[in-house]
Coordinates of C-alpha atoms in Angstrom, one line a residue:
M1 CA 19.4 9.7 16.7
N2 CA 21.4 9.4 14.3
I3 CA 19.3 10.6 11.7
T4 CA 21.5 9.0 8.6
F5 CA 20.2 5.7 10.0
I6 CA 16.9 7.6 10.3
K7 CA 16.5 8.9 6.7
R8 CA 17.4 4.9 5.8
G9 CA 15.0 3.8 7.3
L10 CA 12.0 5.8 6.6
A11 CA 12.6 5.5 3.1
V12 CA 12.1 1.6 3.6
L13 CA 9.4 2.1 6.2
A14 CA 7.4 4.4 4.2
A15 CA 7.3 0.8 1.5
V16 CA 6.5 -1.1 4.2
C17 CA 3.6 1.0 5.1
L18 CA 2.2 2.0 2.5
T19 CA 2.2 -1.9 1.6
A20 CA 0.4 -2.6 4.8
S21 CA -1.9 0.1 3.9
L22 CA -2.6 -0.9 0.4
S23 CA -3.4 -4.7 1.4
A24 CA -5.4 -4.3 3.9
C25 CA -7.8 -1.3 2.1
G26 CA -8.2 -3.8 -0.6
A27 CA -9.2 -6.3 0.9
R28 CA -12.4 -7.9 1.7
P29 CA -14.7 -9.9 3.2
A30 CA -14.5 -13.6 3.2
K31 CA -17.3 -13.4 5.4
E32 CA -20.3 -11.7 6.9
P33 CA -18.3 -10.7 10.0
S34 CA -22.4 -11.8 12.9
S35 CA -21.5 -8.0 14.9
T36 CA -21.9 -5.9 11.4
A37 CA -24.6 -3.2 11.0
K38 CA -26.9 -2.8 8.3
N39 CA -28.2 0.8 8.6
S40 CA -28.5 1.0 4.9
G41 CA -30.3 -1.8 4.4
K42 CA -27.4 -3.9 3.2
S43 CA -24.5 -5.3 5.5
A44 CA -21.4 -3.5 5.5
Y45 CA -20.3 -7.4 4.3
A46 CA -22.5 -7.3 1.3
L47 CA -21.2 -3.7 0.1
L48 CA -17.5 -3.7 0.7
K49 CA -18.3 -7.4 -1.2
E50 CA -20.3 -5.5 -4.1
A51 CA -17.3 -2.7 -3.9
G52 CA -14.7 -5.2 -4.4
E53 CA -16.3 -7.5 -7.4
K54 CA -16.6 -4.5 -9.6
E55 CA -13.2 -3.5 -8.7
K56 CA -12.0 -6.9 -9.1
G57 CA -13.2 -7.5 -12.8
A58 CA -11.9 -3.9 -13.5
V59 CA -8.2 -4.2 -16.0
S60 CA -8.0 0.4 -14.9
Y61 CA -8.3 2.4 -12.8
D62 CA -6.7 5.6 -12.0
A63 CA -6.5 6.9 -7.7
D64 CA -4.7 9.0 -6.2
Y65 CA -3.3 8.6 -2.4
T66 CA -1.3 10.7 0.9
M67 CA -0.1 8.6 3.5
K68 CA 0.9 10.5 6.9
I69 CA 3.3 8.8 9.4
E70 CA 4.2 9.6 12.8
M71 CA 6.9 7.8 14.2
G72 CA 7.5 8.4 18.5
D73 CA 10.1 7.0 21.6
G74 CA 8.5 9.2 24.0
A75 CA 11.9 11.1 23.6
S76 CA 11.8 12.6 20.1
S77 CA 8.9 12.1 17.1
I78 CA 9.6 12.3 13.3
T79 CA 6.7 13.2 10.8
M80 CA 7.0 12.2 7.3
G81 CA 4.7 12.7 4.4
V82 CA 4.2 10.7 1.3
E83 CA 1.5 11.6 -1.8
G84 CA 1.5 10.3 -5.5
S85 CA -0.5 8.5 -7.9
M86 CA -1.3 5.9 -9.6
K87 CA -2.6 4.8 -13.1
V88 CA -3.0 1.1 -14.5
K89 CA -4.4 -0.8 -17.6
G90 CA -4.8 -4.0 -18.8
L91 CA -5.0 -5.9 -16.1
K92 CA -6.3 -9.2 -17.9
N93 CA -3.0 -9.2 -20.1
D94 CA -1.0 -6.3 -21.1
P95 CA -0.4 -4.3 -17.9
E96 CA 0.8 -0.8 -18.3
I97 CA 1.7 1.6 -15.5
H98 CA 2.6 4.9 -14.1
T99 CA 3.0 6.1 -10.3
D100 CA 4.7 9.3 -8.7
M101 CA 5.2 8.8 -5.3
A102 CA 6.8 12.5 -3.0
V103 CA 8.3 11.1 0.0
S104 CA 9.1 14.5 2.8
F105 CA 10.4 14.5 5.7
F106 CA 14.0 16.6 7.2
G107 CA 12.6 19.2 5.7
Q108 CA 13.8 17.4 2.1
K109 CA 12.1 15.5 -0.4
M110 CA 12.2 12.3 -2.4
S111 CA 10.6 11.6 -5.9
M112 CA 10.2 8.4 -8.1
S113 CA 8.7 7.8 -11.3
T114 CA 7.9 4.4 -12.0
Y115 CA 6.5 3.2 -15.5
Y116 CA 6.0 -0.2 -16.9
V117 CA 5.1 -1.3 -20.2
N118 CA 6.6 -4.0 -22.3
G119 CA 7.4 -6.7 -19.6
T120 CA 10.4 -3.9 -18.3
Y121 CA 10.6 -1.1 -15.3
Y122 CA 11.9 1.9 -15.5
V123 CA 12.2 3.7 -12.5
D124 CA 13.4 7.9 -11.9
S125 CA 14.5 8.7 -8.6
N126 CA 15.5 12.3 -7.8
G127 CA 17.5 11.9 -11.9
S128 CA 18.6 8.5 -11.3
K129 CA 17.3 6.1 -14.8
M130 CA 17.4 2.5 -13.7
R131 CA 15.2 0.1 -15.5
T132 CA 14.2 -3.7 -14.8
S133 CA 12.3 -6.5 -15.8
K134 CA 9.9 -7.8 -14.3
P135 CA 7.0 -11.2 -15.9
V136 CA 3.5 -9.6 -17.2
E137 CA 2.3 -12.3 -14.9
E138 CA 3.8 -11.7 -11.5
V139 CA 2.9 -7.5 -12.3
L140 CA -1.1 -9.0 -12.5
K141 CA -0.9 -10.3 -9.3
Q142 CA 0.8 -7.1 -7.7
Y143 CA -1.9 -4.9 -9.5
A144 CA -4.6 -6.4 -9.7
T145 CA -7.1 -4.5 -8.1
G146 CA -9.1 -5.8 -4.5
A147 CA -6.6 -9.0 -5.0
Q148 CA -4.1 -8.5 -2.1
S149 CA -5.8 -10.7 0.0
D150 CA -9.4 -11.4 1.6
I151 CA -11.0 -10.4 5.8
K152 CA -12.0 -12.9 7.4
E153 CA -15.2 -13.7 10.1
S154 CA -12.3 -13.3 13.1
D155 CA -10.6 -9.9 11.9
I156 CA -13.2 -7.4 12.1
R157 CA -13.9 -6.6 15.7
S158 CA -16.9 -4.2 14.6
S159 CA -18.2 -2.8 11.3
G160 CA -21.1 -0.2 10.6
V161 CA -23.2 1.7 7.4
T162 CA -23.9 5.5 7.2
T163 CA -25.0 7.7 4.7
E164 CA -24.0 11.2 3.8
N165 CA -25.4 13.3 0.7
G166 CA -25.4 9.6 -1.2
T167 CA -22.3 8.3 0.2
T168 CA -22.6 5.0 1.3
I169 CA -19.3 4.8 4.5
V170 CA -18.5 2.3 5.4
S171 CA -17.0 1.7 9.4
L172 CA -14.5 -1.1 9.9
T173 CA -12.2 -2.5 13.2
V174 CA -10.2 -4.8 11.9
D175 CA -7.7 -7.1 14.5
G176 CA -4.3 -5.7 14.7
S177 CA -2.9 -9.7 14.4
A178 CA -4.2 -10.5 11.1
L179 CA -2.5 -7.3 8.9
T180 CA 1.1 -9.6 9.3
D181 CA -0.2 -11.7 6.8
M182 CA -1.5 -9.7 4.5
V183 CA 1.3 -7.7 4.7
G184 CA 4.2 -10.4 4.4
G185 CA 1.6 -11.5 2.0
A186 CA 1.5 -8.3 -0.4
L187 CA 5.6 -8.6 1.0
D188 CA 6.2 -11.0 -0.9
S189 CA 3.8 -11.2 -4.0
S190 CA 5.9 -7.1 -4.5
L191 CA 9.6 -8.5 -3.2
G192 CA 9.7 -11.9 -4.4
S193 CA 13.2 -13.5 -3.7
N194 CA 14.3 -10.2 -1.9
A195 CA 11.9 -11.5 0.6
E196 CA 13.0 -15.0 1.8
G197 CA 13.2 -16.0 4.9
I198 CA 11.5 -12.9 6.6
D199 CA 9.6 -14.0 9.4
Y200 CA 7.0 -10.3 9.3
A201 CA 5.5 -11.8 12.4
A202 CA 8.3 -10.9 13.9
L203 CA 9.6 -7.3 13.5
F204 CA 5.9 -6.2 13.6
T205 CA 3.2 -5.9 16.1
F206 CA 0.2 -4.1 14.3
S207 CA -2.5 -2.7 16.5
D208 CA -6.3 -3.4 15.8
A209 CA -6.4 -0.9 12.0
E210 CA -9.2 1.0 11.4
M211 CA -10.5 1.6 8.0
E212 CA -13.4 4.0 6.5
V213 CA -14.7 3.5 3.2
R214 CA -17.3 5.2 0.9
L215 CA -19.5 4.4 -1.9
D216 CA -21.2 6.4 -4.4
E217 CA -25.0 5.8 -5.4
K218 CA -24.1 2.6 -6.9
G219 CA -21.6 1.2 -4.9
T220 CA -17.8 1.7 -7.0
L221 CA -15.8 2.6 -4.6
L222 CA -14.6 6.4 -4.2
N223 CA -12.4 6.8 -0.9
D224 CA -10.6 4.4 1.6
K225 CA -8.9 5.5 4.5
F226 CA -6.8 3.5 6.8
T227 CA -4.9 3.9 10.6
I228 CA -3.2 1.8 11.9
E229 CA -0.6 1.8 14.8
M230 CA 2.8 -0.4 15.3
K231 CA 6.3 -1.3 16.7
V232 CA 9.0 -2.7 14.8
N233 CA 11.0 -5.3 17.0
P234 CA 14.9 -4.1 16.9
A235 CA 16.1 -7.0 17.7
A236 CA 14.7 -9.3 14.3
L237 CA 15.2 -5.6 12.4
S238 CA 18.6 -6.2 13.1
E239 CA 19.3 -9.9 11.9
L240 CA 17.7 -8.5 8.5
P241 CA 20.9 -8.9 5.4
E242 CA 22.7 -4.8 5.2
E243 CA 20.7 -4.3 8.8
S244 CA 22.8 -2.7 11.2
A245 CA 22.4 -3.1 15.5
G246 CA 22.4 1.3 15.5
A247 CA 20.4 1.2 12.5
A248 CA 17.9 -1.3 14.2
A249 CA 18.3 0.7 17.9
M250 CA 16.1 4.1 16.1
Y251 CA 13.0 1.9 16.9
E252 CA 13.6 0.9 19.8
N253 CA 10.4 2.2 21.7
M254 CA 8.9 3.5 19.1
I255 CA 5.0 3.8 18.5
I256 CA 4.8 4.2 14.3
K257 CA 1.5 5.5 13.6
V258 CA -0.2 5.1 9.7
T259 CA -3.0 7.3 8.4
T260 CA -3.7 6.7 4.3
E261 CA -5.9 7.5 2.2
M262 CA -6.4 6.3 -1.2
T263 CA -9.4 8.7 -4.2
Y264 CA -10.4 6.2 -6.6
N265 CA -10.6 8.9 -10.0
S266 CA -12.4 6.2 -12.0
I267 CA -11.5 2.6 -11.6
G268 CA -13.1 0.5 -15.1
L269 CA -12.6 4.1 -17.2
P270 CA -10.0 3.8 -19.8
V271 CA -6.6 6.1 -18.5
S272 CA -4.0 7.1 -20.9
I273 CA -0.3 6.8 -19.9
V274 CA 2.3 8.4 -21.9
P275 CA 5.9 7.1 -21.2
P276 CA 9.3 9.0 -20.8
A277 CA 10.8 9.3 -24.6
D278 CA 14.4 8.2 -23.2
L279 CA 13.5 5.0 -22.4
D280 CA 16.9 3.5 -24.0
A281 CA 18.7 5.6 -21.2
Y282 CA 17.6 4.1 -18.7
T283 CA 20.8 2.0 -17.1
D284 CA 19.8 -2.2 -16.6
S285 CA 19.7 -2.5 -13.0
D286 CA 19.3 -6.5 -10.6
S287 CA 18.5 -4.5 -7.6
L288 CA 15.0 -3.1 -8.3
S289 CA 13.1 -4.7 -5.8
L290 CA 9.6 -4.2 -7.6

């Protein structure tokens, strides 16, 4: 494998995988599936719907997440770790956001800290500081909790509800093909015009996803975990702008397993965000896709 291609590909892949994870974990069932278990007195659908409505109505939240990406083609394998945090406030009309992300692979670490205040994103990536404007309405849509997409009845293969020390655990198996639309919608929202013309169904093939959601005694979301395997179509990847046949070839016969876990420290409670004092020192950029 070409290390330069792999590093570049992994950095992009991390964003794609995180988008897939968050769009699926934030999804809410649109209709109750007939196979849903009702061990707790409420169905998995009803519990997720209630938690989703609480999320959707929240104007602030504070969460930490981890992600593990394992890539292998039978001859070699690569593991990449991602960890970060997310603080969001003002989700009705005046959003402020702070996210931190650290990506570790090949013994190296890439870090990125992002702030959104007063209609502008400020990004510090390993000391390189850039800024770009983005309309408030687009940011509100992008960060609205529980609002990326809906899981339909036909998307759910199985589900169940159990309890453990006062915590309700909702488990779901979601049809992998349905994730293409979820990821496509989330990436379209995130990338805007940069995603124009991209056929996500041609790029990715997802396996069925395993989801586990934990709720407290009041039905508020505490934690969610998402595991999926995916394949990338090298031929479709090589047709994307700025990609090459060499970069795409590294994905030949490769299986990518992604496990993402998000812990919600608070939903709806006050969140404190303090931007850096040197925002004026950030350089204007039109190339940031946030």
